[in-house]
Structure formats: C-alpha cells, structure tokens
PDB file of C-alpha atoms in Angstrom:
ATOM      1  CA  UNK R  19     104.794  61.538  56.485  1.00 47.00           C
ATOM      2  CA  UNK R  20     107.875  63.737  56.669  1.00 49.00           C
ATOM      3  CA  UNK R  21     108.641  66.052  59.561  1.00 49.00           C
ATOM      4  CA  UNK R  22     107.498  68.869  57.467  1.00 87.00           C
ATOM      5  CA  UNK R  23     104.368  67.274  56.539  1.00 88.00           C
ATOM      6  CA  UNK R  24     103.525  66.563  60.216  1.00 91.00           C
ATOM      7  CA  UNK R  25     104.772  70.227  61.124  1.00 93.00           C
ATOM      8  CA  UNK R  26     102.553  71.639  58.169  1.00 92.00           C
ATOM      9  CA  UNK R  27      99.314  69.918  59.547  1.00 95.00           C
ATOM     10  CA  UNK R  28      99.932  71.170  63.192  1.00 95.00           C
ATOM     11  CA  UNK R  29     100.646  74.842  61.804  1.00 95.00           C
ATOM     12  CA  UNK R  30      97.132  74.364  59.789  1.00 96.00           C
ATOM     13  CA  UNK R  31      95.342  73.285  63.033  1.00 96.00           C
ATOM     14  CA  UNK R  32      96.632  76.294  64.890  1.00 96.00           C
ATOM     15  CA  UNK R  33      95.891  78.694  61.695  1.00 97.00           C
ATOM     16  CA  UNK R  34      92.082  77.853  62.129  1.00 96.00           C
ATOM     17  CA  UNK R  35      92.288  78.697  65.797  1.00 96.00           C
ATOM     18  CA  UNK R  36      93.580  81.848  65.116  1.00 96.00           C
ATOM     19  CA  UNK R  37      91.306  82.409  62.015  1.00 95.00           C
ATOM     20  CA  UNK R  38      94.353  83.212  59.888  1.00 97.00           C
ATOM     21  CA  UNK R  39      92.932  81.053  57.382  1.00 97.00           C
ATOM     22  CA  UNK R  40      90.598  82.993  55.245  1.00 95.00           C
ATOM     23  CA  UNK R  41      88.085  82.875  52.369  1.00 96.00           C
ATOM     24  CA  UNK R  42      88.689  85.196  49.527  1.00 96.00           C
ATOM     25  CA  UNK R  43      86.048  85.609  47.201  1.00 96.00           C
ATOM     26  CA  UNK R  44      86.311  85.311  43.342  1.00 95.00           C
ATOM     27  CA  UNK R  45      83.345  86.595  41.497  1.00 95.00           C
ATOM     28  CA  UNK R  46      81.841  84.936  38.600  1.00 92.00           C
ATOM     29  CA  UNK R  47      80.007  87.130  36.295  1.00 93.00           C
ATOM     30  CA  UNK R  48      77.548  86.701  33.197  1.00 90.00           C
ATOM     31  CA  UNK R  49      79.355  87.193  30.037  1.00 91.00           C
ATOM     32  CA  UNK R  50      76.853  88.725  28.267  1.00 95.00           C
ATOM     33  CA  UNK R  51      75.051  90.992  31.386  1.00 96.00           C
ATOM     34  CA  UNK R  52      78.222  91.747  33.279  1.00 94.00           C
ATOM     35  CA  UNK R  53      76.132  90.815  36.151  1.00 94.00           C
ATOM     36  CA  UNK R  54      77.429  89.035  39.541  1.00 94.00           C
ATOM     37  CA  UNK R  55      75.878  85.724  39.248  1.00 91.00           C
ATOM     38  CA  UNK R  56      78.097  83.748  41.734  1.00 93.00           C
ATOM     39  CA  UNK R  57      81.240  83.395  43.615  1.00 95.00           C
ATOM     40  CA  UNK R  58      83.951  80.939  44.588  1.00 95.00           C
ATOM     41  CA  UNK R  59      85.244  80.896  47.945  1.00 97.00           C
ATOM     42  CA  UNK R  60      89.164  80.380  48.066  1.00 95.00           C
ATOM     43  CA  UNK R  61      91.481  79.408  50.947  1.00 95.00           C
ATOM     44  CA  UNK R  62      94.059  81.609  51.941  1.00 96.00           C
ATOM     45  CA  UNK R  63      96.550  81.708  54.764  1.00 96.00           C
ATOM     46  CA  UNK R  64      97.317  85.136  56.294  1.00 96.00           C
ATOM     47  CA  UNK R  65      99.443  84.752  58.976  1.00 94.00           C
ATOM     48  CA  UNK R  66      99.362  87.245  62.121  1.00 92.00           C
ATOM     49  CA  UNK R  67     102.228  89.215  60.859  1.00 94.00           C
ATOM     50  CA  UNK R  68     100.985  89.874  57.092  1.00 93.00           C
ATOM     51  CA  UNK R  69     102.817  86.662  55.791  1.00 94.00           C
ATOM     52  CA  UNK R  70     100.748  84.555  53.123  1.00 95.00           C
ATOM     53  CA  UNK R  71     101.209  81.130  52.773  1.00 93.00           C
ATOM     54  CA  UNK R  72     100.381  80.236  49.347  1.00 91.00           C
ATOM     55  CA  UNK R  73      97.983  77.299  49.152  1.00 93.00           C
ATOM     56  CA  UNK R  74     100.486  75.340  46.809  1.00 92.00           C
ATOM     57  CA  UNK R  75     102.679  75.293  50.433  1.00 92.00           C
ATOM     58  CA  UNK R  76      99.489  73.453  52.656  1.00 94.00           C
ATOM     59  CA  UNK R  77      97.067  72.298  50.379  1.00 93.00           C
ATOM     60  CA  UNK R  78      98.711  69.339  49.148  1.00 92.00           C
ATOM     61  CA  UNK R  79      99.670  68.321  52.436  1.00 94.00           C
ATOM     62  CA  UNK R  80      96.171  68.392  53.519  1.00 94.00           C
ATOM     63  CA  UNK R  81      95.150  66.588  50.324  1.00 90.00           C
ATOM     64  CA  UNK R  82      97.404  63.421  51.120  1.00 90.00           C
ATOM     65  CA  UNK R  83      95.469  63.195  54.297  1.00 88.00           C
ATOM     66  CA  UNK R  84      92.038  63.358  55.833  1.00 87.00           C
ATOM     67  CA  UNK R  85      92.849  66.633  56.976  1.00 94.00           C
ATOM     68  CA  UNK R  86      91.430  68.242  53.654  1.00 94.00           C
ATOM     69  CA  UNK R  87      88.060  67.329  55.045  1.00 95.00           C
ATOM     70  CA  UNK R  88      88.922  69.639  57.952  1.00 96.00           C
ATOM     71  CA  UNK R  89      89.567  72.461  55.609  1.00 96.00           C
ATOM     72  CA  UNK R  90      86.390  71.929  53.750  1.00 96.00           C
ATOM     73  CA  UNK R  91      84.319  72.283  56.877  1.00 98.00           C
ATOM     74  CA  UNK R  92      86.358  75.329  58.001  1.00 98.00           C
ATOM     75  CA  UNK R  93      85.880  77.176  54.572  1.00 97.00           C
ATOM     76  CA  UNK R  94      81.935  76.052  54.688  1.00 98.00           C
ATOM     77  CA  UNK R  95      81.867  77.788  58.223  1.00 98.00           C
ATOM     78  CA  UNK R  96      83.548  80.850  56.876  1.00 97.00           C
ATOM     79  CA  UNK R  97      81.159  81.280  53.811  1.00 98.00           C
ATOM     80  CA  UNK R  98      78.275  80.677  56.002  1.00 98.00           C
ATOM     81  CA  UNK R  99      79.474  83.385  58.451  1.00 97.00           C
ATOM     82  CA  UNK R 100      80.258  85.896  55.507  1.00 96.00           C
ATOM     83  CA  UNK R 101      76.571  85.169  54.192  1.00 97.00           C
ATOM     84  CA  UNK R 102      75.044  85.762  57.114  1.00 97.00           C
ATOM     85  CA  UNK R 103      77.008  89.172  57.815  1.00 96.00           C
ATOM     86  CA  UNK R 104      75.956  89.950  54.115  1.00 95.00           C
ATOM     87  CA  UNK R 105      72.106  89.256  54.892  1.00 95.00           C
ATOM     88  CA  UNK R 106      72.183  90.837  58.606  1.00 96.00           C
ATOM     89  CA  UNK R 107      73.384  93.746  56.869  1.00 95.00           C
ATOM     90  CA  UNK R 108      70.942  94.302  54.242  1.00 93.00           C
ATOM     91  CA  UNK R 109      73.077  93.861  51.320  1.00 88.00           C
ATOM     92  CA  UNK R 110      72.630  91.063  48.206  1.00 86.00           C
ATOM     93  CA  UNK R 111      73.763  88.006  48.685  1.00 92.00           C
ATOM     94  CA  UNK R 112      74.705  85.742  45.640  1.00 95.00           C
ATOM     95  CA  UNK R 113      75.666  81.798  45.701  1.00 96.00           C
ATOM     96  CA  UNK R 114      79.235  80.943  46.758  1.00 97.00           C
ATOM     97  CA  UNK R 115      80.802  77.850  45.502  1.00 97.00           C
ATOM     98  CA  UNK R 116      82.990  75.999  48.195  1.00 97.00           C
ATOM     99  CA  UNK R 117      85.303  73.203  47.392  1.00 94.00           C
ATOM    100  CA  UNK R 118      84.840  69.738  48.745  1.00 94.00           C
ATOM    101  CA  UNK R 119      87.497  67.031  48.657  1.00 90.00           C
ATOM    102  CA  UNK R 120      86.384  63.788  46.875  1.00 86.00           C
ATOM    103  CA  UNK R 121      87.283  62.011  50.201  1.00 89.00           C
ATOM    104  CA  UNK R 122      83.548  63.150  51.232  1.00 93.00           C
ATOM    105  CA  UNK R 123      81.801  60.857  48.619  1.00 89.00           C
ATOM    106  CA  UNK R 124      81.719  58.030  50.775  1.00 89.00           C
ATOM    107  CA  UNK R 125      80.795  59.510  54.164  1.00 92.00           C
ATOM    108  CA  UNK R 126      77.495  59.026  54.757  1.00 93.00           C
ATOM    109  CA  UNK R 127      76.973  62.006  57.212  1.00 97.00           C
ATOM    110  CA  UNK R 128      78.348  64.236  54.410  1.00 97.00           C
ATOM    111  CA  UNK R 129      74.587  65.581  53.628  1.00 97.00           C
ATOM    112  CA  UNK R 130      73.381  66.133  57.405  1.00 98.00           C
ATOM    113  CA  UNK R 131      76.565  67.935  58.040  1.00 98.00           C
ATOM    114  CA  UNK R 132      76.246  70.199  55.264  1.00 98.00           C
ATOM    115  CA  UNK R 133      72.633  70.910  56.159  1.00 98.00           C
ATOM    116  CA  UNK R 134      73.514  71.370  59.630  1.00 98.00           C
ATOM    117  CA  UNK R 135      76.182  73.893  59.247  1.00 98.00           C
ATOM    118  CA  UNK R 136      73.932  76.142  56.647  1.00 98.00           C
ATOM    119  CA  UNK R 137      71.182  76.231  58.992  1.00 98.00           C
ATOM    120  CA  UNK R 138      73.116  77.171  61.756  1.00 98.00           C
ATOM    121  CA  UNK R 139      73.881  80.491  59.950  1.00 98.00           C
ATOM    122  CA  UNK R 140      70.368  80.612  58.976  1.00 97.00           C
ATOM    123  CA  UNK R 141      71.820  80.463  55.161  1.00 97.00           C
ATOM    124  CA  UNK R 142      69.801  79.263  52.551  1.00 97.00           C
ATOM    125  CA  UNK R 143      70.670  75.875  50.921  1.00 98.00           C
ATOM    126  CA  UNK R 144      70.426  77.752  47.417  1.00 97.00           C
ATOM    127  CA  UNK R 145      73.319  80.150  48.184  1.00 98.00           C
ATOM    128  CA  UNK R 146      75.701  77.385  48.901  1.00 98.00           C
ATOM    129  CA  UNK R 147      77.414  75.406  45.665  1.00 97.00           C
ATOM    130  CA  UNK R 148      79.193  72.299  46.513  1.00 97.00           C
ATOM    131  CA  UNK R 149      82.081  72.103  44.110  1.00 93.00           C
ATOM    132  CA  UNK R 150      84.067  68.842  43.539  1.00 87.00           C
ATOM    133  CA  UNK R 151      87.301  68.586  41.321  1.00 71.00           C
ATOM    134  CA  UNK R 152      87.338  66.242  38.107  1.00 59.00           C
ATOM    135  CA  UNK R 153      89.257  63.794  40.448  1.00 57.00           C
ATOM    136  CA  UNK R 154      86.095  62.845  42.088  1.00 59.00           C
ATOM    137  CA  UNK R 155      84.859  61.662  39.011  1.00 60.00           C
ATOM    138  CA  UNK R 156      87.771  59.745  38.307  1.00 61.00           C
ATOM    139  CA  UNK R 157      88.529  58.156  41.872  1.00 64.00           C
ATOM    140  CA  UNK R 158      84.799  57.117  42.666  1.00 63.00           C
ATOM    141  CA  UNK R 159      82.362  55.140  40.560  1.00 71.00           C
ATOM    142  CA  UNK R 160      79.881  57.092  38.316  1.00 75.00           C
ATOM    143  CA  UNK R 161      77.270  55.413  40.834  1.00 82.00           C
ATOM    144  CA  UNK R 162      78.698  56.523  44.110  1.00 85.00           C
ATOM    145  CA  UNK R 163      79.393  60.126  42.360  1.00 83.00           C
ATOM    146  CA  UNK R 164      75.429  60.304  41.116  1.00 85.00           C
ATOM    147  CA  UNK R 165      74.072  59.414  44.340  1.00 90.00           C
ATOM    148  CA  UNK R 166      76.435  61.704  46.236  1.00 92.00           C
ATOM    149  CA  UNK R 167      75.203  64.556  43.723  1.00 91.00           C
ATOM    150  CA  UNK R 168      71.744  63.618  43.854  1.00 93.00           C
ATOM    151  CA  UNK R 169      71.666  63.850  47.514  1.00 96.00           C
ATOM    152  CA  UNK R 170      73.275  67.334  47.721  1.00 96.00           C
ATOM    153  CA  UNK R 171      70.767  68.582  45.055  1.00 96.00           C
ATOM    154  CA  UNK R 172      67.833  66.973  46.902  1.00 96.00           C
ATOM    155  CA  UNK R 173      68.410  69.119  49.855  1.00 98.00           C
ATOM    156  CA  UNK R 174      68.404  72.305  47.431  1.00 97.00           C
ATOM    157  CA  UNK R 175      72.254  72.935  47.149  1.00 98.00           C
ATOM    158  CA  UNK R 176      73.997  73.041  43.527  1.00 96.00           C
ATOM    159  CA  UNK R 177      76.923  70.939  42.367  1.00 93.00           C
ATOM    160  CA  UNK R 178      79.800  71.897  40.277  1.00 89.00           C
ATOM    161  CA  UNK R 179      82.774  69.994  38.901  1.00 82.00           C
ATOM    162  CA  UNK R 180      85.681  72.164  38.850  1.00 75.00           C
ATOM    163  CA  UNK R 181      88.867  71.421  36.573  1.00 58.00           C
ATOM    164  CA  UNK R 182      86.942  69.635  34.328  1.00 52.00           C
ATOM    165  CA  UNK R 183      89.092  68.430  31.372  1.00 48.00           C
ATOM    166  CA  UNK R 184      92.171  68.809  32.938  1.00 50.00           C
ATOM    167  CA  UNK R 185      92.567  64.891  34.096  1.00 52.00           C
ATOM    168  CA  UNK R 186      91.470  61.890  32.017  1.00 49.00           C
ATOM    169  CA  UNK R 187      87.555  62.314  32.261  1.00 53.00           C
ATOM    170  CA  UNK R 188      85.511  63.267  29.150  1.00 52.00           C
ATOM    171  CA  UNK R 189      81.947  64.463  28.810  1.00 57.00           C
ATOM    172  CA  UNK R 190      80.913  60.929  28.439  1.00 57.00           C
ATOM    173  CA  UNK R 191      81.692  60.559  32.279  1.00 58.00           C
ATOM    174  CA  UNK R 192      79.308  63.363  33.082  1.00 61.00           C
ATOM    175  CA  UNK R 193      76.324  62.498  31.305  1.00 63.00           C
ATOM    176  CA  UNK R 194      74.463  61.002  33.790  1.00 63.00           C
ATOM    177  CA  UNK R 195      75.195  63.209  36.728  1.00 64.00           C
ATOM    178  CA  UNK R 196      73.088  65.958  37.401  1.00 68.00           C
ATOM    179  CA  UNK R 197      75.528  68.766  37.718  1.00 70.00           C
ATOM    180  CA  UNK R 198      74.612  72.287  37.854  1.00 66.00           C
ATOM    181  CA  UNK R 199      77.979  73.790  36.656  1.00 68.00           C
ATOM    182  CA  UNK R 200      80.682  71.990  34.605  1.00 65.00           C
ATOM    183  CA  UNK R 201      83.970  74.446  35.045  1.00 66.00           C
ATOM    184  CA  UNK R 202      86.391  74.066  32.362  1.00 62.00           C
TER     185      UNK R 202
END
C-alpha cells in the first residue's frame, strides 16, 4: 500500500473521531405526487477548517481495504442519530438508504450488528434501507446475495441495489433476489 493510501486511512480514522465525516441527505421524491418518500445518506468529509474532501479522494482507498466497512457502520450510526433527533423533535421521519459494501455479504455478524445499531437509537427497522451496489451481484454468488438480502428483509429492513446497469449485470441476475428497490 502506498504511503498516500496509509496516510488517507489514518486521516479518515481521525475524521471519525472528530466527527468530520457527515451524512448529507439526498431526498427522493415520488415522481407523480411530488411527495418525499425516502432519502439517501451520502458520506461527506468536512474538515474543521471548512475544507471538503471529495468522496473520490477517500472512498476508493477505503473500498480497496476492509476500512470501507468502518465507514458503512459509521454512516449507519450517523443516520440513526439524525432519525432519533428528528423523532424526538416530533418531526416526520422517512426511510433513509445507507450504502453497505459488498464486503459485508460473507459477514455472519452483519444482521445482528445492523439490528443492535438501529435498536440502540430506537430507530424502527422500516426506516433503514440497506443499499448495495451492483458489484455485490457480480462479486458474490446469487445464492449468497439472496440469503443475505433475505436475512435483512426478515428483520424488517428494505434492500436496494444501486448503480444497476453500470456493470455487467442484467435483469436476469436479480429475478431470484427479493430487492425492494432497483436504482438504475
């Protein structure tokens, strides 16, 4: 690993401690009614001096290692914190989609950790959508992906596939997996 990559990993760990990595929320509206139906949490790194580190500068380094999983859990905690604050203030809450790396698929502790994290904040499972990228379909067997998605949905979470159609997948690849949302 190049020194720059090691330095980025170290800086990201420090950014977690300083709460410099923030969840920015992209709204998703119903095209017919114009109603806000969901949101997607986007990772943004705002340094204390106001400098924004663009995702392309740190996400690929994290994706090349298991460190991407740390970002995923960090973002879930941020989303749950915001949803709890919104609920405590009496405001409406909509489902928020949180990106999770394909590296979580073989992790047998994933579902337990997902449940424990949301429950620690008192966030309903129906308010969290686990979002996987199309690469999860390509890098894992459909049996693995199907079992993973089934376990998530059995706990009351929904599942989306992001960036569908940008790689080598086809609709035939998803016909046997019960995704809730297919983002193209």
